[in-house]
mmCIF file of C-alpha atoms in Angstrom:
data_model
loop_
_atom_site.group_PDB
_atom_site.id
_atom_site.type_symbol
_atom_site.label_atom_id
_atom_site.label_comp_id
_atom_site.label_asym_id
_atom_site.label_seq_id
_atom_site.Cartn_x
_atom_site.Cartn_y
_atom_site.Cartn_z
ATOM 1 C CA UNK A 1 26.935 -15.506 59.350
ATOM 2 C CA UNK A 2 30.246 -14.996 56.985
ATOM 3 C CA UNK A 3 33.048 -15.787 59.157
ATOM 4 C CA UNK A 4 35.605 -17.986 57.820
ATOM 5 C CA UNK A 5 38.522 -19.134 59.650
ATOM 6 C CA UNK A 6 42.107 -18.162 57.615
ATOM 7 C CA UNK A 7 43.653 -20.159 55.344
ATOM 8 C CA UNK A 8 47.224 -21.490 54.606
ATOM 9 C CA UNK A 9 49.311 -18.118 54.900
ATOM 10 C CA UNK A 10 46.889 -15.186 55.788
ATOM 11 C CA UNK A 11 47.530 -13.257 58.560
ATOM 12 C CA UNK A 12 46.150 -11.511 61.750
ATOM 13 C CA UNK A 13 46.083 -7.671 61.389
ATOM 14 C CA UNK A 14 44.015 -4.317 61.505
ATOM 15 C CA UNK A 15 39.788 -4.848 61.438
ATOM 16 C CA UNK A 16 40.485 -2.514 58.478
ATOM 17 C CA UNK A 17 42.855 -3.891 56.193
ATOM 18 C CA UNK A 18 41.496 -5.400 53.116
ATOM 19 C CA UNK A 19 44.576 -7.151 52.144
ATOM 20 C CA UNK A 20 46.020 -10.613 53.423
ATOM 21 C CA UNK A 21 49.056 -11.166 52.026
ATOM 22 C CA UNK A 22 50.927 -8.749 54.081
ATOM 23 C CA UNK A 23 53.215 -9.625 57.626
ATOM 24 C CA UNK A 24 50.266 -8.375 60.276
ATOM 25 C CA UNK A 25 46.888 -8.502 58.179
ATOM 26 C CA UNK A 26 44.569 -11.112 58.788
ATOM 27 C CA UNK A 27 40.696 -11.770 57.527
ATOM 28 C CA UNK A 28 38.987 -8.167 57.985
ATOM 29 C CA UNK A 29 36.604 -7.916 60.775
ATOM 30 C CA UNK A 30 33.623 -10.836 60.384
ATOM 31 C CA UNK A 31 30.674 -9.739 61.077
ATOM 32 C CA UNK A 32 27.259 -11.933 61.377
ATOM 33 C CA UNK A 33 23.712 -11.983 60.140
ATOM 34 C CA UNK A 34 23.918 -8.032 59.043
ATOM 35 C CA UNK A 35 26.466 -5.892 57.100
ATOM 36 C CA UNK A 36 28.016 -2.773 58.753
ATOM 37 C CA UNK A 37 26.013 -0.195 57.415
ATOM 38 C CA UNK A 38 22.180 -2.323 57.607
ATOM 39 C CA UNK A 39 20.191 -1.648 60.942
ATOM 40 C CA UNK A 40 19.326 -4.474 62.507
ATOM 41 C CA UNK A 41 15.646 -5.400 61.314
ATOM 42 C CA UNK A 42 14.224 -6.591 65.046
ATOM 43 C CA UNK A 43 14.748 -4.918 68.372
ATOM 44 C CA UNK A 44 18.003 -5.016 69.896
ATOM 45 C CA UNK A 45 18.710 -6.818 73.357
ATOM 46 C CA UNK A 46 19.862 -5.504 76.440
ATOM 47 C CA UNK A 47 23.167 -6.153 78.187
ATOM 48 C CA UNK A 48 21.057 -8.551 80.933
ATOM 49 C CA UNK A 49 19.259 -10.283 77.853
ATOM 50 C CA UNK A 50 23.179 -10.757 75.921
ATOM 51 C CA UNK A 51 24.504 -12.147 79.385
ATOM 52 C CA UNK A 52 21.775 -14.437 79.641
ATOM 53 C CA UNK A 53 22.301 -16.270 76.131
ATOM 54 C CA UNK A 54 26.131 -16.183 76.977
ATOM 55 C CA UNK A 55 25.176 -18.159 80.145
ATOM 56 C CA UNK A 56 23.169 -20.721 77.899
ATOM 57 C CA UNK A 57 26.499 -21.104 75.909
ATOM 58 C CA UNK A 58 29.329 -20.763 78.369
ATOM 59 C CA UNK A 59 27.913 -21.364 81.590
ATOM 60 C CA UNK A 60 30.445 -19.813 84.627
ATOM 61 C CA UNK A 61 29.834 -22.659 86.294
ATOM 62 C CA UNK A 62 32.276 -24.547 83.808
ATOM 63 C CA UNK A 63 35.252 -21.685 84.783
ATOM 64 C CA UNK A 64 38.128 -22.662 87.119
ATOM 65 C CA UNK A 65 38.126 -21.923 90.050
ATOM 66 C CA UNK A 66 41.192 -18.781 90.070
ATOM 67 C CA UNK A 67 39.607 -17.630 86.898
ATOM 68 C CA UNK A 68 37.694 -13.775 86.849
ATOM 69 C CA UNK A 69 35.140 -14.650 83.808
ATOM 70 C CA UNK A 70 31.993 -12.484 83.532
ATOM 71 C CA UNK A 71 31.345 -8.337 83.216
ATOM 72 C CA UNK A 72 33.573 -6.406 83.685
ATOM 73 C CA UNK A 73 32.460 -3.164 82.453
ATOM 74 C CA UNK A 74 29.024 -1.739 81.568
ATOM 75 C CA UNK A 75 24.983 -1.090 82.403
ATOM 76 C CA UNK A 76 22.878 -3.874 82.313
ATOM 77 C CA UNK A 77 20.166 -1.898 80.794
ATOM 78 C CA UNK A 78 22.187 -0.796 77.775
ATOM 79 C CA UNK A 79 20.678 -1.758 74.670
ATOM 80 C CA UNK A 80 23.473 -3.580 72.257
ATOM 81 C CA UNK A 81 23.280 -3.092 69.264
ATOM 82 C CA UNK A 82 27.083 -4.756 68.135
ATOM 83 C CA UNK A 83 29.287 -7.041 69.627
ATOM 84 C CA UNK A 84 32.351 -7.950 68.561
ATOM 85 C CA UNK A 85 34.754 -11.099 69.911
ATOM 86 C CA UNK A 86 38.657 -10.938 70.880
ATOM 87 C CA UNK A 87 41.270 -13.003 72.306
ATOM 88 C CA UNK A 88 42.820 -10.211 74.134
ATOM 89 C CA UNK A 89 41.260 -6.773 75.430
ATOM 90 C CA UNK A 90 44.515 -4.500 74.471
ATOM 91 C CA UNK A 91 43.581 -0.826 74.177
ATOM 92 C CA UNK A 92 43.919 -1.422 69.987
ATOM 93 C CA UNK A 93 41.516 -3.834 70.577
ATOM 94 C CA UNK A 94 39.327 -1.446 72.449
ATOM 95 C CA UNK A 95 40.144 1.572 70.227
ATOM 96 C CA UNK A 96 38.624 -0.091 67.450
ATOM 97 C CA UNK A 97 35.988 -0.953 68.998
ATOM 98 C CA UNK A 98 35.733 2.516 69.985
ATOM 99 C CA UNK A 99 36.219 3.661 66.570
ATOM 100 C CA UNK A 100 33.394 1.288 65.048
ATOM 101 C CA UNK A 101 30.336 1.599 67.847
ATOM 102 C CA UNK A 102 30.861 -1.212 69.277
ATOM 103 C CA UNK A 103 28.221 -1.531 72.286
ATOM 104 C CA UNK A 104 29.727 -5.246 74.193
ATOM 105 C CA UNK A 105 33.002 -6.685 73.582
ATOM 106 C CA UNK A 106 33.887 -10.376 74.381
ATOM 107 C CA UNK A 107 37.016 -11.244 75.162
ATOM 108 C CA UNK A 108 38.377 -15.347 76.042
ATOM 109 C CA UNK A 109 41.449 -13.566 78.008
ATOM 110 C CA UNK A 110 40.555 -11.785 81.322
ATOM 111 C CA UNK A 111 41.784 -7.757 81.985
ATOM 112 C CA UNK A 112 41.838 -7.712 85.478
ATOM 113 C CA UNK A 113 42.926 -11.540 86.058
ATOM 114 C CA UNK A 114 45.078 -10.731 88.801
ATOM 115 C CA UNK A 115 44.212 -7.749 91.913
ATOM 116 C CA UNK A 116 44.489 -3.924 91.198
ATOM 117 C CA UNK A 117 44.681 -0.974 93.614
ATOM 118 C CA UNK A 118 44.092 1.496 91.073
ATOM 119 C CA UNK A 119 42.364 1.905 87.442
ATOM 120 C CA UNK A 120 43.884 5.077 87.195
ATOM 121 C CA UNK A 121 45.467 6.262 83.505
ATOM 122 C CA UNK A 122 49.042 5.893 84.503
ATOM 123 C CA UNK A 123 48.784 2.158 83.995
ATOM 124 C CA UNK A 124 47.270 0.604 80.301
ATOM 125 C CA UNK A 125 45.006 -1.319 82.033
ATOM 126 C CA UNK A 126 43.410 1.839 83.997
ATOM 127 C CA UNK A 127 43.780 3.507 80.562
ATOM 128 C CA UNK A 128 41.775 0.335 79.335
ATOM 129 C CA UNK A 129 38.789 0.929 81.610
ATOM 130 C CA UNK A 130 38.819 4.502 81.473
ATOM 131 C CA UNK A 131 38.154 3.584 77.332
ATOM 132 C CA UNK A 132 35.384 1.052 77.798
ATOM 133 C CA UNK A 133 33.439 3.374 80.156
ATOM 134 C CA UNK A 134 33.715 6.463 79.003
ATOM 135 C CA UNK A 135 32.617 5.317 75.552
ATOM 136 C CA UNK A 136 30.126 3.321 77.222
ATOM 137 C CA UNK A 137 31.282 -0.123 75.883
ATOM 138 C CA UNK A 138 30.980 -3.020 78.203
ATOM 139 C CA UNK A 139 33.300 -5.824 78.237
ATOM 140 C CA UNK A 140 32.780 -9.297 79.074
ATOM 141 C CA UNK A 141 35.344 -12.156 79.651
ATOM 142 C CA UNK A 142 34.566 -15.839 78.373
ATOM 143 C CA UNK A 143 37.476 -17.317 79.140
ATOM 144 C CA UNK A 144 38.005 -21.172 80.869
ATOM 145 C CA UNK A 145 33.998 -21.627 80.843
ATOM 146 C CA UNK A 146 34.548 -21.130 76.667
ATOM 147 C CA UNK A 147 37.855 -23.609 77.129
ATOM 148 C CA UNK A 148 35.604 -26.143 78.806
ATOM 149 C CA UNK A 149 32.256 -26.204 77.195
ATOM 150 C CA UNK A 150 30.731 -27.931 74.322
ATOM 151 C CA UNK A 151 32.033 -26.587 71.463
ATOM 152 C CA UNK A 152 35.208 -24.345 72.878
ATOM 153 C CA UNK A 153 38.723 -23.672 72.261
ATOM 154 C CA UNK A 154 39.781 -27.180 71.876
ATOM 155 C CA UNK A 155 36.813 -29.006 70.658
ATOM 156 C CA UNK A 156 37.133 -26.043 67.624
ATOM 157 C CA UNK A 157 40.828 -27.359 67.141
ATOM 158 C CA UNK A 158 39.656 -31.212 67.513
ATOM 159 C CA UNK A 159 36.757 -30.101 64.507
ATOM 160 C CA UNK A 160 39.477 -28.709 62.362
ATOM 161 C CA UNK A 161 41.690 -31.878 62.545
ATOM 162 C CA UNK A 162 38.811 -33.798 62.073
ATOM 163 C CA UNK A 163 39.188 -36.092 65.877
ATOM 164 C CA UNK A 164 36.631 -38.211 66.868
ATOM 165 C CA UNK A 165 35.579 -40.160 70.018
ATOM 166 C CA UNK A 166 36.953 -37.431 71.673
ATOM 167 C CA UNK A 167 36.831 -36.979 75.120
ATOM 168 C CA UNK A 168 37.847 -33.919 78.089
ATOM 169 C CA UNK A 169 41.719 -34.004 78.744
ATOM 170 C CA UNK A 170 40.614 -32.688 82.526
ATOM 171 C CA UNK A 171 36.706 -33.332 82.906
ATOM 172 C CA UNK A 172 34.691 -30.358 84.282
ATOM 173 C CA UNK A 173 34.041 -29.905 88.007
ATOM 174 C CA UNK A 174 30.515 -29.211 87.352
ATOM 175 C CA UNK A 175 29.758 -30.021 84.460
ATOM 176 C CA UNK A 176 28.569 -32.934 82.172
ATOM 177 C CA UNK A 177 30.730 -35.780 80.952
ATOM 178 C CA UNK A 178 32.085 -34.085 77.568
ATOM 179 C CA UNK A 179 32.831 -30.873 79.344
ATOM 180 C CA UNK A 180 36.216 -29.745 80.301
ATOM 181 C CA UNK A 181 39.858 -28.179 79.862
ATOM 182 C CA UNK A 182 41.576 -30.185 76.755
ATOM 183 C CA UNK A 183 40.560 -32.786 74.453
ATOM 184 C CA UNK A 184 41.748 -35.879 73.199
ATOM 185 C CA UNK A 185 40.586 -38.169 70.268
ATOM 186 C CA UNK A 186 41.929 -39.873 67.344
ATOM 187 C CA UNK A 187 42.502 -39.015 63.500
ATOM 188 C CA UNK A 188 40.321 -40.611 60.732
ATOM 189 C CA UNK A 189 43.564 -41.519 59.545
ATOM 190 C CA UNK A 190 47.331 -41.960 60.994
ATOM 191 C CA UNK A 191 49.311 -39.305 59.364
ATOM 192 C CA UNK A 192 53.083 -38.775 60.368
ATOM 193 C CA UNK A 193 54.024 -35.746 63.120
ATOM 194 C CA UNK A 194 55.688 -33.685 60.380
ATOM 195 C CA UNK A 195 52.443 -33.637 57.830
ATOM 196 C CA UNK A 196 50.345 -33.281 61.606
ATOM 197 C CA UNK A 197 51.940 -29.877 61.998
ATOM 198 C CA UNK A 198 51.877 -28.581 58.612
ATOM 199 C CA UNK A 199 47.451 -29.480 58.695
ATOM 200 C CA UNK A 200 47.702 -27.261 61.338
ATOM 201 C CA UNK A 201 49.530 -24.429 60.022
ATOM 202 C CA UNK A 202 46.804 -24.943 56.738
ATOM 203 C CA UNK A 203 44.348 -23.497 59.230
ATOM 204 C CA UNK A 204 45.301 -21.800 61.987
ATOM 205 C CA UNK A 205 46.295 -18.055 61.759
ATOM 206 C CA UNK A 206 49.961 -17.104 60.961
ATOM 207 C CA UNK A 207 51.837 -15.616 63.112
ATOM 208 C CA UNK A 208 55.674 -14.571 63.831
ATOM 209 C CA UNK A 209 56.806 -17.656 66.087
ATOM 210 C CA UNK A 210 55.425 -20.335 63.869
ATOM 211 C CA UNK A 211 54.901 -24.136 65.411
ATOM 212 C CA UNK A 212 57.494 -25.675 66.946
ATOM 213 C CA UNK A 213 57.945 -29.728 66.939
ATOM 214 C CA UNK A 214 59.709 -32.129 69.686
ATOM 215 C CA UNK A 215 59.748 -35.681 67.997
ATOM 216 C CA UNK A 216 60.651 -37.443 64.900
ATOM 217 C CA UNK A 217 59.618 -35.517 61.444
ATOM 218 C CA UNK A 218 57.866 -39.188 59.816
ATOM 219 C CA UNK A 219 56.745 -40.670 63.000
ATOM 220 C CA UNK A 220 53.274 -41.758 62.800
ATOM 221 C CA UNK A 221 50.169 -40.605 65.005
ATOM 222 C CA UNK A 222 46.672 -41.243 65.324
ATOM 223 C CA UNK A 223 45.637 -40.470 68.997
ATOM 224 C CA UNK A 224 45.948 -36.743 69.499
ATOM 225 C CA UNK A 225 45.583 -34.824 72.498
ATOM 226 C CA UNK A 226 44.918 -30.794 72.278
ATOM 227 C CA UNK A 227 44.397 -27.843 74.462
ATOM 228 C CA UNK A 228 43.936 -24.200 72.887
ATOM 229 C CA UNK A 229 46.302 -21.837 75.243
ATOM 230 C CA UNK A 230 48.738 -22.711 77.905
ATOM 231 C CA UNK A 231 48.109 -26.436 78.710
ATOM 232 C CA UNK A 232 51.751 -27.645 80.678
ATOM 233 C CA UNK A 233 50.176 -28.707 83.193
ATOM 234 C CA UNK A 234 48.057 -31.339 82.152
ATOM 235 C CA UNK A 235 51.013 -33.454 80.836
ATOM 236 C CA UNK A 236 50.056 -36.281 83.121
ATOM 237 C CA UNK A 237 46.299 -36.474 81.482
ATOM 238 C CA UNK A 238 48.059 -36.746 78.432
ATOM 239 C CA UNK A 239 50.490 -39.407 79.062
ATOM 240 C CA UNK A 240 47.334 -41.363 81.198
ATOM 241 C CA UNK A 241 45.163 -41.123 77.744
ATOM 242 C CA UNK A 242 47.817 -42.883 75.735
ATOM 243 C CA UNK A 243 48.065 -39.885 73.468
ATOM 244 C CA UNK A 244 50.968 -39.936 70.315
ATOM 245 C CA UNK A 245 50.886 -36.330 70.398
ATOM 246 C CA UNK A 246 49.902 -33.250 72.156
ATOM 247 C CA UNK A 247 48.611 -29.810 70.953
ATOM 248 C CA UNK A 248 49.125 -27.293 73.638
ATOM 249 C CA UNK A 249 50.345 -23.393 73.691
ATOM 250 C CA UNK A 250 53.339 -21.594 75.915
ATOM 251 C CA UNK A 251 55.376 -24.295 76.327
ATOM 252 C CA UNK A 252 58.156 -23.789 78.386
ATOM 253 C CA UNK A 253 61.642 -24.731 78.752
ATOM 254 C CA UNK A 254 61.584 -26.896 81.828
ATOM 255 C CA UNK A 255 58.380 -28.666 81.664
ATOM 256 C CA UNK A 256 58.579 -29.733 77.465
ATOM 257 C CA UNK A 257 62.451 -30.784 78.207
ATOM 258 C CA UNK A 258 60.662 -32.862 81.971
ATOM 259 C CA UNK A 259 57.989 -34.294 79.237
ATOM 260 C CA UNK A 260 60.534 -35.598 76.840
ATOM 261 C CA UNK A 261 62.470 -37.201 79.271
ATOM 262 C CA UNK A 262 59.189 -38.904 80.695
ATOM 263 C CA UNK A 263 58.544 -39.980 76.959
ATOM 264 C CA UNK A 264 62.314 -41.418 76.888
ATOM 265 C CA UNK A 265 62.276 -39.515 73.258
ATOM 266 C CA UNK A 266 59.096 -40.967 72.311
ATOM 267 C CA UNK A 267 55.251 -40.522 72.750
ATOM 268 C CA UNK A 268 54.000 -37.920 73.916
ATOM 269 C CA UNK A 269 55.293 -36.099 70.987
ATOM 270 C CA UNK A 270 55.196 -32.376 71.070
ATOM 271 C CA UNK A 271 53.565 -29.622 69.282
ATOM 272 C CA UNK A 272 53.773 -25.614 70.539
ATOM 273 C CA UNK A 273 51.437 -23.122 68.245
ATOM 274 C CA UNK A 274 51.177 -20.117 69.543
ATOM 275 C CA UNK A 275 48.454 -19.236 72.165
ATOM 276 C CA UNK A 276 46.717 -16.328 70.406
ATOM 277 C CA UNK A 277 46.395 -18.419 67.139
ATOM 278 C CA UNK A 278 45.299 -21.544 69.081
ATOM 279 C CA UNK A 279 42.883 -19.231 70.709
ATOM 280 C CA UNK A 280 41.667 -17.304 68.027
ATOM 281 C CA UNK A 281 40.244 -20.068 66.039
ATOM 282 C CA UNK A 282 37.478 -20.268 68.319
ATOM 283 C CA UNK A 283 35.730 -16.580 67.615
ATOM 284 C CA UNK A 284 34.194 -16.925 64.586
ATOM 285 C CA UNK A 285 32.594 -19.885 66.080
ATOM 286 C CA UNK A 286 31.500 -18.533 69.281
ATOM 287 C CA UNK A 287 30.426 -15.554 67.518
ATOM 288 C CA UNK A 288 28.298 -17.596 65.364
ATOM 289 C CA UNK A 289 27.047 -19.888 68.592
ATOM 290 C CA UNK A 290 25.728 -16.563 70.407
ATOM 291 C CA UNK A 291 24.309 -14.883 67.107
ATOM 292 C CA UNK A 292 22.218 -18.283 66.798
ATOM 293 C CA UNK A 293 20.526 -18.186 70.258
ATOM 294 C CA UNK A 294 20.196 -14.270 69.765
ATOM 295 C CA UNK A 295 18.176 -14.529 66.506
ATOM 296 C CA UNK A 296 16.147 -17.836 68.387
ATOM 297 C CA UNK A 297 14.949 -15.108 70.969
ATOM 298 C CA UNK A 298 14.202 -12.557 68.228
ATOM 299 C CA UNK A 299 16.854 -10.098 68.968
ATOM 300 C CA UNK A 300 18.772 -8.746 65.940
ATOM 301 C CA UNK A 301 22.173 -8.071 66.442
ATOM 302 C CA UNK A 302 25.649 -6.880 64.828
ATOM 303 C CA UNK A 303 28.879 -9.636 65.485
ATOM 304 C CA UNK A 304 31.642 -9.762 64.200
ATOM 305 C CA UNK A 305 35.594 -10.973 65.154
ATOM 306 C CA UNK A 306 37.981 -8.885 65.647
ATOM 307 C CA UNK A 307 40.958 -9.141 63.203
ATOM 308 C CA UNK A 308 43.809 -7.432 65.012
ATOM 309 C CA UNK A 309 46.288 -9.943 65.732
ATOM 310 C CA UNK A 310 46.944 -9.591 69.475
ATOM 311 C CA UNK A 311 50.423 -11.777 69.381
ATOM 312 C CA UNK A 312 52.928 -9.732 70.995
ATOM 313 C CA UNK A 313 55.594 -11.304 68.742
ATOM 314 C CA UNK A 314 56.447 -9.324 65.941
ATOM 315 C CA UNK A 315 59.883 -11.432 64.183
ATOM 316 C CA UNK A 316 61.295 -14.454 64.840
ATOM 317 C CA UNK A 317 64.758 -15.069 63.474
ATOM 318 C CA UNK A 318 67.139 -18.586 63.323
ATOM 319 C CA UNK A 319 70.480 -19.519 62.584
ATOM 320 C CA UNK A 320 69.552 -21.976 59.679
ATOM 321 C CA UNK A 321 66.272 -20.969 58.243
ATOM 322 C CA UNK A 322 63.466 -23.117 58.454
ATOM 323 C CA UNK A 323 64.146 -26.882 59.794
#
């Protein structure tokens, strides 16, 4: 498989674009194992026989309990042929997929998270599921049971900054020791908080709101705790692990400024990335994870990543430049 996770000052953009260098392009779309054109040299799987080596990955058991993970459109019969991986299931997202034959796409963020009354086309997301059906894509969510297991949204952070004897922030319900929401561990090395952030702008995607800091430029860390996406609430596993720093997405007004005053100023220190980019990271390695199994069971298959960036930030603008 080619994927390759961006580098210091590409960008997220159109599956399309061949360029990164401009303000919304990003690495095109990364496919796995076979190029677009090449048919697939074994017999492709059907939707049950995908759902089952997704199970072996991600199992739903490891999802939170309010959580909708799982199908959400399509036959189970359905041969696929290609799958591609998202963070979000936006209708660009699903127009592409539309566009390039795409039989199954995964998405980490849920469409119907909350209730509906209606999937009619007067709202996007009944325009959403009118797309997936009547082009006869199915969609699956992998969303907190890919935060949680082995291998997930912030064990592919922890990889990238290189943590070891890592551990679960908030340990799985039902799951084994090293599974669960967050991780914490500590760096080969102590670095300071300022040269922290800028590792992790080397490698995660870029994107308009940047990383914002709460602590002192040349402190030094060592113990770091992470968690891809939204992770405010799990302050107090942060402060019980005795970590320098924490990772997280979303942060908001009220809980960083309640965190900083529990720190007096100090440790925890604060990092905010943005949630797509945090969450992104992890496709080209869960794409690789499911073509694996898929090829072990003799089933040849198209993946690739999608590379529209899905942050619904388009410009960011301060008073004194960059700080």
């Amino acid at each position: 498989m080619d994927n390759e996770t961006p580098s210091a000052g590409e960008h997220l953009g159109d599956d399309t674009d061949s360029g990164l260098g401009e303000p919304d392009t990003v690495p095109e779309d990364e496919t796995s194992g076979h190029s677009e054109d090449a048919q697939p040299e074994t017999a492709p799987p059907t939707l049950a026989e995908v759902l089952l080596a997704v199970e072996e990955l991600w199992p739903e058991s490891l999802s939170e309990e309010w959580d909708r993970n799982g199908l959400v459109t399509g036959r189970l019969e359905q041969r696929i042929r290609q799958v591609r991986f998202a963070v979000d299931p936006t209708l660009e997202v699903i127009q592409n997929a539309v566009d390039d034959d795409v039989d199954l796409l995964i998405t980490h963020h849920p469409l119907l998270l909350r209730g509906v009354s209606s999937v009619a086309t007067t709202t996007a997301k009944g325009r959403a599921v009118h797309l997936l059906i009547e082009n006869g894509i199915a969609l699956l969510t992998v969303h907190t049971n890919g935060d949680s297991a082995v291998g997930g949204v912030s064990d592919v952070i922890a990889d990238a900054l290189g943590l070891t004897d890592r551990e679960p922030l908030s340990q799985a319900r039902n799951g084994l020791p090293e599974e669960g929401i967050g991780r914490v561990g500590s760096l080969a090395e102590a670095t300071t908080l300022g040269e922290l952030a800028a590792r992790l702008c080397a490698f995660l995607p870029s994107v308009a709101g940047g990383i914002r800091v709460a602590g002192e430029r040349d402190a030094v860390v060592s113990r770091v705790a992470v968690c891809g996406g939204a992770g405010d609430s799990l302050f107090h596993e942060v402060r019980a692990r005795q970590a320098d720093v924490y990772i997280t997405a979303d942060l908001r007004h009220h809980p960083a400024s309640e965190a900083r005053e529990e720190a007096r100023g100090g440790r925890p220190y604060l990092i905010d990335v943005s949630h797509f980019a945090s969450e992104w990271l992890w496709l080209p390695a869960a794409a690789q994870a499911l073509d694996n199994v898929l090829e072990d069971q003799g089933f040849g298959v198209e993946i690739g990543v999608s590379g529209i960036n899905t942050d619904p930030w388009d410009f960011i603008l301060t008073p004194h430049g960059d700080a």
